[in-house]
PDB file of C-alpha atoms and ligand atoms in Angstrom:
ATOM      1  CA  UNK A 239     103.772  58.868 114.629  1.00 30.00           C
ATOM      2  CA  UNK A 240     103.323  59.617 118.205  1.00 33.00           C
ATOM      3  CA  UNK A 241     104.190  55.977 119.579  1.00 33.00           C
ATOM      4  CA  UNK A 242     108.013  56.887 117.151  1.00 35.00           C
ATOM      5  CA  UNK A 243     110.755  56.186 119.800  1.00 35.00           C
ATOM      6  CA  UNK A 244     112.552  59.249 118.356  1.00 38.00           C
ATOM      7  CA  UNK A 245     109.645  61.492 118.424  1.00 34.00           C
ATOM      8  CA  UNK A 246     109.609  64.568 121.710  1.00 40.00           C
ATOM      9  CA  UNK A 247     107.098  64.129 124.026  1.00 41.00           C
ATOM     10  CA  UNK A 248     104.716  67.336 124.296  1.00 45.00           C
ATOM     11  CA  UNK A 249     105.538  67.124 128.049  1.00 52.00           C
ATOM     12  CA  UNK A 250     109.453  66.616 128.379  1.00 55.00           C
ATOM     13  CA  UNK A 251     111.460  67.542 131.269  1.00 55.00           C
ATOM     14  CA  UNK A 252     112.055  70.921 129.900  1.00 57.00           C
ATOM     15  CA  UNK A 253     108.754  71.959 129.091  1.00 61.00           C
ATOM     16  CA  UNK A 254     107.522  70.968 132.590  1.00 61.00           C
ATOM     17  CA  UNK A 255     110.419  73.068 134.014  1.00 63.00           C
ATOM     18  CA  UNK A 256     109.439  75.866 131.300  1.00 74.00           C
ATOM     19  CA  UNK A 257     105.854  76.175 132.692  1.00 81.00           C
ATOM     20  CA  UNK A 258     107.065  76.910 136.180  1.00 88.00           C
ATOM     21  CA  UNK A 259     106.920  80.562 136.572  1.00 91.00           C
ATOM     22  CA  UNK A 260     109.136  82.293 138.808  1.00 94.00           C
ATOM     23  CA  UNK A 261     108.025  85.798 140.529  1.00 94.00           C
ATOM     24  CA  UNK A 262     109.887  87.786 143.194  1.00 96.00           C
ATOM     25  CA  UNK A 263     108.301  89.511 145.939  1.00 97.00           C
ATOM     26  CA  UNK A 264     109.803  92.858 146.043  1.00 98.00           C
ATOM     27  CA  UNK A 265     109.315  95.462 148.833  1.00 98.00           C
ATOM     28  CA  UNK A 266     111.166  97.491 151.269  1.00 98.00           C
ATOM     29  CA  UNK A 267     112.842  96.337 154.748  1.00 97.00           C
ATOM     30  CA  UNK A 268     110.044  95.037 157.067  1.00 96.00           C
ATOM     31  CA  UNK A 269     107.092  95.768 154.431  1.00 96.00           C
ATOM     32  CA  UNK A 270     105.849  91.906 155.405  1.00 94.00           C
ATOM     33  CA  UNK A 271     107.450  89.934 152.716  1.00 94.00           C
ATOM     34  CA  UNK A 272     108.398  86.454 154.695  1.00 91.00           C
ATOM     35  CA  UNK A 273     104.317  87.068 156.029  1.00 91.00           C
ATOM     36  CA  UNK A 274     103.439  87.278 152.870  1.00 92.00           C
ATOM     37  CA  UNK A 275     105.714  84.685 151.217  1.00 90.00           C
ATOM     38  CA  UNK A 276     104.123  82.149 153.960  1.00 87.00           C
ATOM     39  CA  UNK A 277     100.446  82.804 153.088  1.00 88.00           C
ATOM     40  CA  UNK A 278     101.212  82.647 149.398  1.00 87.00           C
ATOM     41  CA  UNK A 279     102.755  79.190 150.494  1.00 84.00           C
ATOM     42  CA  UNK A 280      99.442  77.964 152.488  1.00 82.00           C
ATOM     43  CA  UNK A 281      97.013  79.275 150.046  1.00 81.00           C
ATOM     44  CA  UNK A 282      98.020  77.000 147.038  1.00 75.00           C
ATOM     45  CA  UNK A 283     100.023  73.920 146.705  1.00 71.00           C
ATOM     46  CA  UNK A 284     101.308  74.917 143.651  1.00 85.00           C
ATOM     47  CA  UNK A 285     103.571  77.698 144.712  1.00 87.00           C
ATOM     48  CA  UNK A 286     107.184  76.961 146.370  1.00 89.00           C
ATOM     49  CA  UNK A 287     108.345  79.903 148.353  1.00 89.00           C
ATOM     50  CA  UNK A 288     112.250  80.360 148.458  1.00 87.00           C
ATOM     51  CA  UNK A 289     112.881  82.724 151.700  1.00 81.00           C
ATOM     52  CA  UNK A 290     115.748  85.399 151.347  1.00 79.00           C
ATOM     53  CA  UNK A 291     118.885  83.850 152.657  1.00 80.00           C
ATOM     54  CA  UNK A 292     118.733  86.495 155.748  1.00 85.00           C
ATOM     55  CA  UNK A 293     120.505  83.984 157.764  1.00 84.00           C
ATOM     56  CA  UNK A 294     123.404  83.367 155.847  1.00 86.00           C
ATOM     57  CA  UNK A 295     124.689  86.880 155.669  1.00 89.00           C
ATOM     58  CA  UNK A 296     124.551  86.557 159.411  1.00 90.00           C
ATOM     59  CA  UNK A 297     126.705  83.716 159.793  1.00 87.00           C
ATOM     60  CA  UNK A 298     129.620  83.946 157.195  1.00 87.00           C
ATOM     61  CA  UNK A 299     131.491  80.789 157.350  1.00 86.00           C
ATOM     62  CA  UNK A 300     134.878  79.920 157.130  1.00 83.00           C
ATOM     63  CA  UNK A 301     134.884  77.929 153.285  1.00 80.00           C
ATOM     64  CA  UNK A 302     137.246  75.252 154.621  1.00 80.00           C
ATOM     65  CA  UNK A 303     135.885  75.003 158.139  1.00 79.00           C
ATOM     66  CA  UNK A 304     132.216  75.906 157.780  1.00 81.00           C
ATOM     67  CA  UNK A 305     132.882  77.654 161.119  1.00 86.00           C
ATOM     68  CA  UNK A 306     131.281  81.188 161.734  1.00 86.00           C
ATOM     69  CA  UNK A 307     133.625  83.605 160.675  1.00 86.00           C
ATOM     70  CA  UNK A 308     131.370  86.552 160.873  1.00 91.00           C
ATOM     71  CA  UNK A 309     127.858  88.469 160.593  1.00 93.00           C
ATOM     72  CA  UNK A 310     128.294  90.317 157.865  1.00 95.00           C
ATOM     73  CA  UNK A 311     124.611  92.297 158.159  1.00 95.00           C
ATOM     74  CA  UNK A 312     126.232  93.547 161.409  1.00 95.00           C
ATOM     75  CA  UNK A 313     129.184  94.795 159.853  1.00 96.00           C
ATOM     76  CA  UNK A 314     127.394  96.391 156.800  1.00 97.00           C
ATOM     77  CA  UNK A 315     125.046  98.368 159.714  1.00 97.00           C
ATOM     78  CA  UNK A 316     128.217  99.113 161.767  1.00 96.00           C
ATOM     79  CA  UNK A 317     130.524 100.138 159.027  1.00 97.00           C
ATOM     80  CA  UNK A 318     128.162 100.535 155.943  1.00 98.00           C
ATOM     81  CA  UNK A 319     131.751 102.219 153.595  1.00 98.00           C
ATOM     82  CA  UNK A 320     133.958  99.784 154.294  1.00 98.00           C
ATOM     83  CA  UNK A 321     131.542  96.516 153.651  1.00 98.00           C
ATOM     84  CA  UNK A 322     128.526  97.527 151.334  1.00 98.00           C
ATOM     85  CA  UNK A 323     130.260  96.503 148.193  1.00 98.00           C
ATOM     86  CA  UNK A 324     130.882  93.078 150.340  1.00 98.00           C
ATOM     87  CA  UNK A 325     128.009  92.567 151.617  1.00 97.00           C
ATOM     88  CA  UNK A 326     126.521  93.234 147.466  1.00 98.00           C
ATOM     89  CA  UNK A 327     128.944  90.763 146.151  1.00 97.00           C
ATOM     90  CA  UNK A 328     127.664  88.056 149.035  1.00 95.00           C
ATOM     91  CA  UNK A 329     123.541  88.843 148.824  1.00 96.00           C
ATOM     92  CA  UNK A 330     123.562  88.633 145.042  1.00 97.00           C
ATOM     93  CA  UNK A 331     125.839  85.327 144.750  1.00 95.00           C
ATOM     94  CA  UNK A 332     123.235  84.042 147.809  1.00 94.00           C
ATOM     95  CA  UNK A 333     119.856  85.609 145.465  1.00 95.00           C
ATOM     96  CA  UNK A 334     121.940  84.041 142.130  1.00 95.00           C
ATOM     97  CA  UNK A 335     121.840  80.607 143.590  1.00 93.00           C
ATOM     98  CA  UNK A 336     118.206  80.616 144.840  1.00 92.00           C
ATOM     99  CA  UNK A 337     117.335  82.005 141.736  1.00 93.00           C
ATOM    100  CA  UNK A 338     119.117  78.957 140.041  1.00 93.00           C
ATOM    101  CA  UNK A 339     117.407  76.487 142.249  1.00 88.00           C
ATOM    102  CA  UNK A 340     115.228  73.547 139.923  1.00 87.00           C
ATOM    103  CA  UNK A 341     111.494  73.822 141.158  1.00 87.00           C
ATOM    104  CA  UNK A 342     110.624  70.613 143.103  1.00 86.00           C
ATOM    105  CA  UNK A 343     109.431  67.401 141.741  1.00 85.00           C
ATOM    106  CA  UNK A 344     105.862  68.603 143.382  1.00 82.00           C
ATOM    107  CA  UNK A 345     105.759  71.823 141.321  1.00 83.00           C
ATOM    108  CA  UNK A 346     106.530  69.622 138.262  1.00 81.00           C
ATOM    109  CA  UNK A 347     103.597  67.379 139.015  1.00 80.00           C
ATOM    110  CA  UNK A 348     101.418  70.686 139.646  1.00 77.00           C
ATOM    111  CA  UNK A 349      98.184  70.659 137.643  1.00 79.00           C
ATOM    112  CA  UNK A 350      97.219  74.367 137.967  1.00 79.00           C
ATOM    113  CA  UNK A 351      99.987  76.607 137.199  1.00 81.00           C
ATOM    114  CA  UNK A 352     103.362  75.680 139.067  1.00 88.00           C
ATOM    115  CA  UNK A 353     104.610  79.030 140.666  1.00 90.00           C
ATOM    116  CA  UNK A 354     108.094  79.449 141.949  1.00 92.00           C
ATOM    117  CA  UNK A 355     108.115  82.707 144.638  1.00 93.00           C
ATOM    118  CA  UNK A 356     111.426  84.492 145.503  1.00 94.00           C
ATOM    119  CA  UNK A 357     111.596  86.575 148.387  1.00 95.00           C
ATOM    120  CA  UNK A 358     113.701  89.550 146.583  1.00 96.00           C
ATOM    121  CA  UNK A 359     115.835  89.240 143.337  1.00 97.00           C
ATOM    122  CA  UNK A 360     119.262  89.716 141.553  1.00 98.00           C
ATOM    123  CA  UNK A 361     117.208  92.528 140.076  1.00 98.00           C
ATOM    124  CA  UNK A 362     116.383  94.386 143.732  1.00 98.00           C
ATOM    125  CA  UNK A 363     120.091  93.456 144.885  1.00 98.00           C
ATOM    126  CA  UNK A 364     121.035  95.659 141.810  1.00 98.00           C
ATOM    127  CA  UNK A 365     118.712  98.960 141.364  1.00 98.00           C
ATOM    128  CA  UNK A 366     117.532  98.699 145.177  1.00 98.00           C
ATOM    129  CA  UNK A 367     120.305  98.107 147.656  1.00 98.00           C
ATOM    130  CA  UNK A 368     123.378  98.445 145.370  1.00 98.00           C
ATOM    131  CA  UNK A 369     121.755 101.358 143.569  1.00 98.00           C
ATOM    132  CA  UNK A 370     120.774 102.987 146.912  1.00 98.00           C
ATOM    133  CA  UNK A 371     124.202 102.306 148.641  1.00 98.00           C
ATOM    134  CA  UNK A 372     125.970 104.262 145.374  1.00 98.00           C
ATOM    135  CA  UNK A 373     124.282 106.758 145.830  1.00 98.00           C
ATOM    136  CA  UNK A 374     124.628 107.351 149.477  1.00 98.00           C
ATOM    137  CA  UNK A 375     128.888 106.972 148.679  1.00 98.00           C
ATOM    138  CA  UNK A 376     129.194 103.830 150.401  1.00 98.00           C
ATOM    139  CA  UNK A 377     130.138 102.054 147.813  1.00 98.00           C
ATOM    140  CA  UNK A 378     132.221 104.319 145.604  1.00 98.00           C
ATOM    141  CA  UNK A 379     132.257 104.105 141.662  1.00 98.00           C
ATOM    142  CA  UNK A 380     134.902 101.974 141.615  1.00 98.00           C
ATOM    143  CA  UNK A 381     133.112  99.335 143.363  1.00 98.00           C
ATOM    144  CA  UNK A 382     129.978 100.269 141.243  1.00 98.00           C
ATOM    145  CA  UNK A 383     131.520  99.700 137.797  1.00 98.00           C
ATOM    146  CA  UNK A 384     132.843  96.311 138.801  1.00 98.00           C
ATOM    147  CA  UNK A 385     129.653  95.510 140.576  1.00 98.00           C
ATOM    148  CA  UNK A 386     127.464  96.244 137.457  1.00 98.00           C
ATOM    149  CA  UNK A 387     129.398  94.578 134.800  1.00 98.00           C
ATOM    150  CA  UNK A 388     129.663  91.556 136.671  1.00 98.00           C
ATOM    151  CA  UNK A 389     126.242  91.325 137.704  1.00 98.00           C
ATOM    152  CA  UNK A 390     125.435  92.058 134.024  1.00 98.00           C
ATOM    153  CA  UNK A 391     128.123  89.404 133.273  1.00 98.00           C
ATOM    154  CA  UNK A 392     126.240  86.900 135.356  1.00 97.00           C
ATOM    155  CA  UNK A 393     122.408  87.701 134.623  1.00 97.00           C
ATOM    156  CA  UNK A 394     123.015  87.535 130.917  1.00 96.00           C
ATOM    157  CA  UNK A 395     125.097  84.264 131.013  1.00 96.00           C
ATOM    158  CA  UNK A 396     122.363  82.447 132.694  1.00 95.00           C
ATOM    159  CA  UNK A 397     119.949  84.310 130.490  1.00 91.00           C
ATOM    160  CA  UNK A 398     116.387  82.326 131.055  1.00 90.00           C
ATOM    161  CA  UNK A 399     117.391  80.826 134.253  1.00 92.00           C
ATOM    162  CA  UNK A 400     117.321  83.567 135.964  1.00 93.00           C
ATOM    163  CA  UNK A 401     114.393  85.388 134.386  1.00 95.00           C
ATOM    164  CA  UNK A 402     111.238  86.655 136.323  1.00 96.00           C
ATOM    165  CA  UNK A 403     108.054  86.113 134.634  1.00 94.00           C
ATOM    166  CA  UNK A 404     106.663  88.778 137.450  1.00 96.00           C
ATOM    167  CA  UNK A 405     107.386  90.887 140.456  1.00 97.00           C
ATOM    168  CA  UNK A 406     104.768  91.601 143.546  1.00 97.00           C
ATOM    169  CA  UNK A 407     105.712  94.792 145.057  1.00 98.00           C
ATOM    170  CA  UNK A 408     104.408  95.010 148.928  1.00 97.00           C
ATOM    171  CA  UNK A 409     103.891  98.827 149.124  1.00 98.00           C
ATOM    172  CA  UNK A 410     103.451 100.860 152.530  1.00 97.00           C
ATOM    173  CA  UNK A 411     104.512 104.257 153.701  1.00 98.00           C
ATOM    174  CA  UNK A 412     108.043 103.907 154.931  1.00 98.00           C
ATOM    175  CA  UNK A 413     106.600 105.301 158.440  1.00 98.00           C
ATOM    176  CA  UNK A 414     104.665 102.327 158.591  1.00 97.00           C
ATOM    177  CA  UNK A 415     107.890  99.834 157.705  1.00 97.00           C
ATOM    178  CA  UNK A 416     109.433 101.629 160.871  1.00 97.00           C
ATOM    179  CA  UNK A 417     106.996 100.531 162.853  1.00 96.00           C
ATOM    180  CA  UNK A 418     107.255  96.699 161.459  1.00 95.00           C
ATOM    181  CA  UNK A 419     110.897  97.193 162.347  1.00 96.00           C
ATOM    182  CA  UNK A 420     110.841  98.188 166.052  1.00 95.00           C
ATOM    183  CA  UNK A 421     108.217  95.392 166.571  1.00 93.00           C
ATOM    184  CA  UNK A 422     110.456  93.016 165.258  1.00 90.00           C
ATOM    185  CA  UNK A 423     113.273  94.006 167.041  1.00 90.00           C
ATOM    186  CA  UNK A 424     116.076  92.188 164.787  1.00 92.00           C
ATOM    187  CA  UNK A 425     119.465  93.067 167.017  1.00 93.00           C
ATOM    188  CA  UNK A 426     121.395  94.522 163.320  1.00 94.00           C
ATOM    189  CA  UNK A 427     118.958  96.955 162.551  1.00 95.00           C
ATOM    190  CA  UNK A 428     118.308  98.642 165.675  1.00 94.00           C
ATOM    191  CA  UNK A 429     120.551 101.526 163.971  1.00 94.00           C
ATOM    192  CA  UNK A 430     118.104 102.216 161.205  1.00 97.00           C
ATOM    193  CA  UNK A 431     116.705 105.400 160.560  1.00 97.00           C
ATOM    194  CA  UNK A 432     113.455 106.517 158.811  1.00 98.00           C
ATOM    195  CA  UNK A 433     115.584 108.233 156.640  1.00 98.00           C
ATOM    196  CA  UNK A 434     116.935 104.892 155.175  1.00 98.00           C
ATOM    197  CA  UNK A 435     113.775 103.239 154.835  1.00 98.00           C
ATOM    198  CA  UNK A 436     112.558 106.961 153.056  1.00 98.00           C
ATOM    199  CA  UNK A 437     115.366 106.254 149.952  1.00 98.00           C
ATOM    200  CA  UNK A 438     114.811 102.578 149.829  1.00 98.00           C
ATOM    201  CA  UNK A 439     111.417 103.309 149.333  1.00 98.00           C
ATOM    202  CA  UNK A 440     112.228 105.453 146.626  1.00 98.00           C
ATOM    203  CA  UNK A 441     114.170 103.423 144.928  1.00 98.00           C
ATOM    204  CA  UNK A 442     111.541 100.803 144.766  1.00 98.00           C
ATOM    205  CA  UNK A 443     108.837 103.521 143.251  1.00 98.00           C
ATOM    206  CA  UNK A 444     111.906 104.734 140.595  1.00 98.00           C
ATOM    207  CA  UNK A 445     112.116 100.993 139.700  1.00 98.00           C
ATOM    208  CA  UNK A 446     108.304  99.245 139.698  1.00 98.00           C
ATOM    209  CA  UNK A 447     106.196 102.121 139.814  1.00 98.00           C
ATOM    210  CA  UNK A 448     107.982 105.154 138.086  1.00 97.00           C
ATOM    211  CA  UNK A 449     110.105 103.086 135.436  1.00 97.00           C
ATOM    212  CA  UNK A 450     112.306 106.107 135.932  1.00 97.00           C
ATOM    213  CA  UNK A 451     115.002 103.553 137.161  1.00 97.00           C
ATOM    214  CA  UNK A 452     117.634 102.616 134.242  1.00 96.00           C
ATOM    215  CA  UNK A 453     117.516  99.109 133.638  1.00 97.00           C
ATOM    216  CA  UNK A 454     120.490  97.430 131.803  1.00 96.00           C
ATOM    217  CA  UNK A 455     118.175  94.714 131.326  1.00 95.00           C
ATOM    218  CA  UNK A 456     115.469  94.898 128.477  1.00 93.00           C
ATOM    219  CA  UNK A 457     113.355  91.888 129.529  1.00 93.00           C
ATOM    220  CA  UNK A 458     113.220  93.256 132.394  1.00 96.00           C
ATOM    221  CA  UNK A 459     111.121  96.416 131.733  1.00 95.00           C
ATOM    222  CA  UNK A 460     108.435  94.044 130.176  1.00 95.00           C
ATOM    223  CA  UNK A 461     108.257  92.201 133.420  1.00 96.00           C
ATOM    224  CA  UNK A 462     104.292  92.734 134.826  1.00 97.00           C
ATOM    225  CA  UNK A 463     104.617  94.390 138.055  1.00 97.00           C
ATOM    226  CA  UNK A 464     101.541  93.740 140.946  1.00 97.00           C
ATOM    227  CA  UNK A 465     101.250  96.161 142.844  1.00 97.00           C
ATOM    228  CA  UNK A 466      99.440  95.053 146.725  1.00 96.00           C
ATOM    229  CA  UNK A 467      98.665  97.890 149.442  1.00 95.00           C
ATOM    230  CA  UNK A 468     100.931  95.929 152.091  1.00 95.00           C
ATOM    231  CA  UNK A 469      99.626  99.410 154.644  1.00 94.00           C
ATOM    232  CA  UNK A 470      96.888  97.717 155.942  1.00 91.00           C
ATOM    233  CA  UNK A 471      97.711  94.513 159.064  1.00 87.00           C
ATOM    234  CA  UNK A 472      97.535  91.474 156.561  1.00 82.00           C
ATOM    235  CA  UNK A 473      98.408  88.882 159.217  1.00 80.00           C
ATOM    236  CA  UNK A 474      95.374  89.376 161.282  1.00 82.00           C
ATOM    237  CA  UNK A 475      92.643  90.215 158.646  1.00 86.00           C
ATOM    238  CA  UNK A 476      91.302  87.144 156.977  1.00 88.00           C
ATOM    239  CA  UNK A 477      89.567  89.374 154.202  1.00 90.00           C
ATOM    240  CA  UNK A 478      92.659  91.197 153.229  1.00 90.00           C
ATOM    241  CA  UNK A 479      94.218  87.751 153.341  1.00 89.00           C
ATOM    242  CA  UNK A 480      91.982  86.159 150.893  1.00 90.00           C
ATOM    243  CA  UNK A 481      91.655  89.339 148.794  1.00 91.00           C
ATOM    244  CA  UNK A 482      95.551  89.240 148.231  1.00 91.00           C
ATOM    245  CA  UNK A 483      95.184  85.611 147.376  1.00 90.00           C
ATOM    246  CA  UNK A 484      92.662  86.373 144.929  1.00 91.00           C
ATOM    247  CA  UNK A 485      94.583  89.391 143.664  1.00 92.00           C
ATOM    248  CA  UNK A 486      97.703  86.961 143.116  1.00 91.00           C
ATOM    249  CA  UNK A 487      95.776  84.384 141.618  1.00 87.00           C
ATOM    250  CA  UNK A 488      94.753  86.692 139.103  1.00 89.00           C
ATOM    251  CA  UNK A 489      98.074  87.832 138.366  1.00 89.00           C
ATOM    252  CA  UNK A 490      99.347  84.487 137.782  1.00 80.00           C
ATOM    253  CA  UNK A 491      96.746  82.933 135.605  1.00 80.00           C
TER     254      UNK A 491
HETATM  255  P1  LIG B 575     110.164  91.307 155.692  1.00 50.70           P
HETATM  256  O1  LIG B 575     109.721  89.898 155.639  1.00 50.70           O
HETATM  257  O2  LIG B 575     109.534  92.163 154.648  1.00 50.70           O
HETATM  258  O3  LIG B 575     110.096  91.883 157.042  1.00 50.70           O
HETATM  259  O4  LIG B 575     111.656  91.292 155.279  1.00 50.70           O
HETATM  260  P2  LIG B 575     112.822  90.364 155.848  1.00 50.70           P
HETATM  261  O5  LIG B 575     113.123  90.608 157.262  1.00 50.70           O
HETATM  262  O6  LIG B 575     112.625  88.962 155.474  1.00 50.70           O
HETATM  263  O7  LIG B 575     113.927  90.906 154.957  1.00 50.70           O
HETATM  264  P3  LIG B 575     114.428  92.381 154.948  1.00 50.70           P
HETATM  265  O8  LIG B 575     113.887  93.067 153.780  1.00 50.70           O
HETATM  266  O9  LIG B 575     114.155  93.041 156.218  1.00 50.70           O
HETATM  267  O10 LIG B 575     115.976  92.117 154.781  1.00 50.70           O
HETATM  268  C1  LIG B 575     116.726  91.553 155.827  1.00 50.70           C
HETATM  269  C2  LIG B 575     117.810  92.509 156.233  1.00 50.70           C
HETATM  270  O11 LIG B 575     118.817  92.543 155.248  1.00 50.70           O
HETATM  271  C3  LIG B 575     117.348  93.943 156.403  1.00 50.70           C
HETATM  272  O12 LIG B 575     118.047  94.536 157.459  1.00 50.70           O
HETATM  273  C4  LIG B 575     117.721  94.598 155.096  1.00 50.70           C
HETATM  274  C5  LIG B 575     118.947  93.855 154.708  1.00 50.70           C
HETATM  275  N1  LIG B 575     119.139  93.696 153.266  1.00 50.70           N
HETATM  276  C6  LIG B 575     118.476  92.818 152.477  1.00 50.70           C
HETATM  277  N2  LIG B 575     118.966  92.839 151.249  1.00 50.70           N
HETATM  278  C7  LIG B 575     119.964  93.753 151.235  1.00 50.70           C
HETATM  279  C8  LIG B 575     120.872  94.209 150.242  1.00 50.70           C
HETATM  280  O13 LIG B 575     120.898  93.770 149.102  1.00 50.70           O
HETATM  281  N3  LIG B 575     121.740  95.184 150.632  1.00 50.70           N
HETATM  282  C9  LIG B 575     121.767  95.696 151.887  1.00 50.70           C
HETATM  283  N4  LIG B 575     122.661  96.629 152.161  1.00 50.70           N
HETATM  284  N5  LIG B 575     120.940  95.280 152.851  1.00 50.70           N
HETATM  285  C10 LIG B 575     120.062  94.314 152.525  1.00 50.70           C
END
């Protein structure tokens, strides 16, 4: 039966694709994520790390031209009323598309467990930022109702494709995210307060540690949540290093 020209092999294109599991790395502005995205990267070669499209959102370009037109992080700092619901409608078609991305022909080939790692998600773009910026009346309900049915438009037409299988949330004080932030001096955010970083933060406890958030999305409260103590200097300790690597390994098998 099994050498039947008609019959499916155990180990089609789909089912390779289908044993990729995709997790997002969730965590507030500065937390360490791209850090932590890299070592994740150099600690196994079957993870692929997608980075958050930072760069794009600084350089909006012209869609005939491909000529900078703007930077729209700049604009959403400067004038955070007039282009949050923008600057929404650009990072979630940017996280959509990474999100859609096929996992490379080496993650197919993987033998342990292929892993697909997002920096961020449609999900954070939604009950983090968009969420956050609601509530702070930058973007006004107006804005919100269209922004929530079409992201719930979008995330339940692609339906698996854009499923998480699980979330790592970097957690640290928002004091200590401050500090991350002056360090790394990015020219946008030298306008950001404590006081931002303070609600972000909450939002990310309502969401992944409170479950207080509400989530229009059922699959999406099953979704196992790590939670790593991103307080302590990562980077330059080698035993926090390879205890996050075991931690993740865990998580994943
Ligand atoms: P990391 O690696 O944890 O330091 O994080 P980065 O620098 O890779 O990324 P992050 O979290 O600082 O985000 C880049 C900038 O974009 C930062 O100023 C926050 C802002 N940002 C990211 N996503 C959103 C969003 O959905 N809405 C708004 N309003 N801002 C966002």
């Amino acid at each position: 039966l099994s050498s039947s020209p008609h019959c499916h092999s155990s180990t089609g294109p789909m089912d390779d694709i289908n044993r990729v599991k995709r997790v997002s790395i969730e965590g507030n502005i500065a937390v360490g994520k791209s850090t932590f995205a890299q070592l994740l990267q150099f600690a196994g070669q079957d993870w692929e790390v997608v980075p958050e499209p930072v760069g794009k959102w600084q350089s909006i370009e012209s869609g005939s031209s491909q000529q900078k037109v703007s930077n729209l992080l700049d604009m959403m700092y400067q004038d955070p009323q007039r282009w949050s619901y923008t600057f929404q409608t650009n990072s979630c078609m940017s996280r959509m598309r990474t999100q859609l991305q096929p996992p490379p022909a080496r993650l197919l080939r993987a033998e342990g467990i292929p892993v697909q790692v997002f920096e961020r998600s449609v999900y954070s773009d939604r009950y983090v930022f968009a969420l956050n910026m609601f509530e702070l009346d930058c973007i006004n309900s107006t804005e919100w109702a269209v922004y929530q049915d079409w992201h719930s438009f979008l995330v339940e037409q692609f339906g698996r494709q854009v499923e998480l299988e699980g979330i790592i949330y970097l957690r640290a004080p928002p004091q200590k995210c401050m500090e991350r932030l002056g360090q790394r001096g990015r020219v946008e955010e030298k306008g950001v307060q404590l006081d931002y970083l303070e609600k972000l933060h909450t939002q990310h406890e309502r969401w992944l540690i409170d479950k207080s958030t509400k989530l229009h999305f059922e699959r999406l409260t099953r979704v196992p949540v790590l939670v790593l103590d991103a307080s302590v200097e990562f980077e330059e300790d080698p035993k926090v290093r390879a205890k996050f690597i075991t931690q993740v390994k865990d998580f994943f098998s």
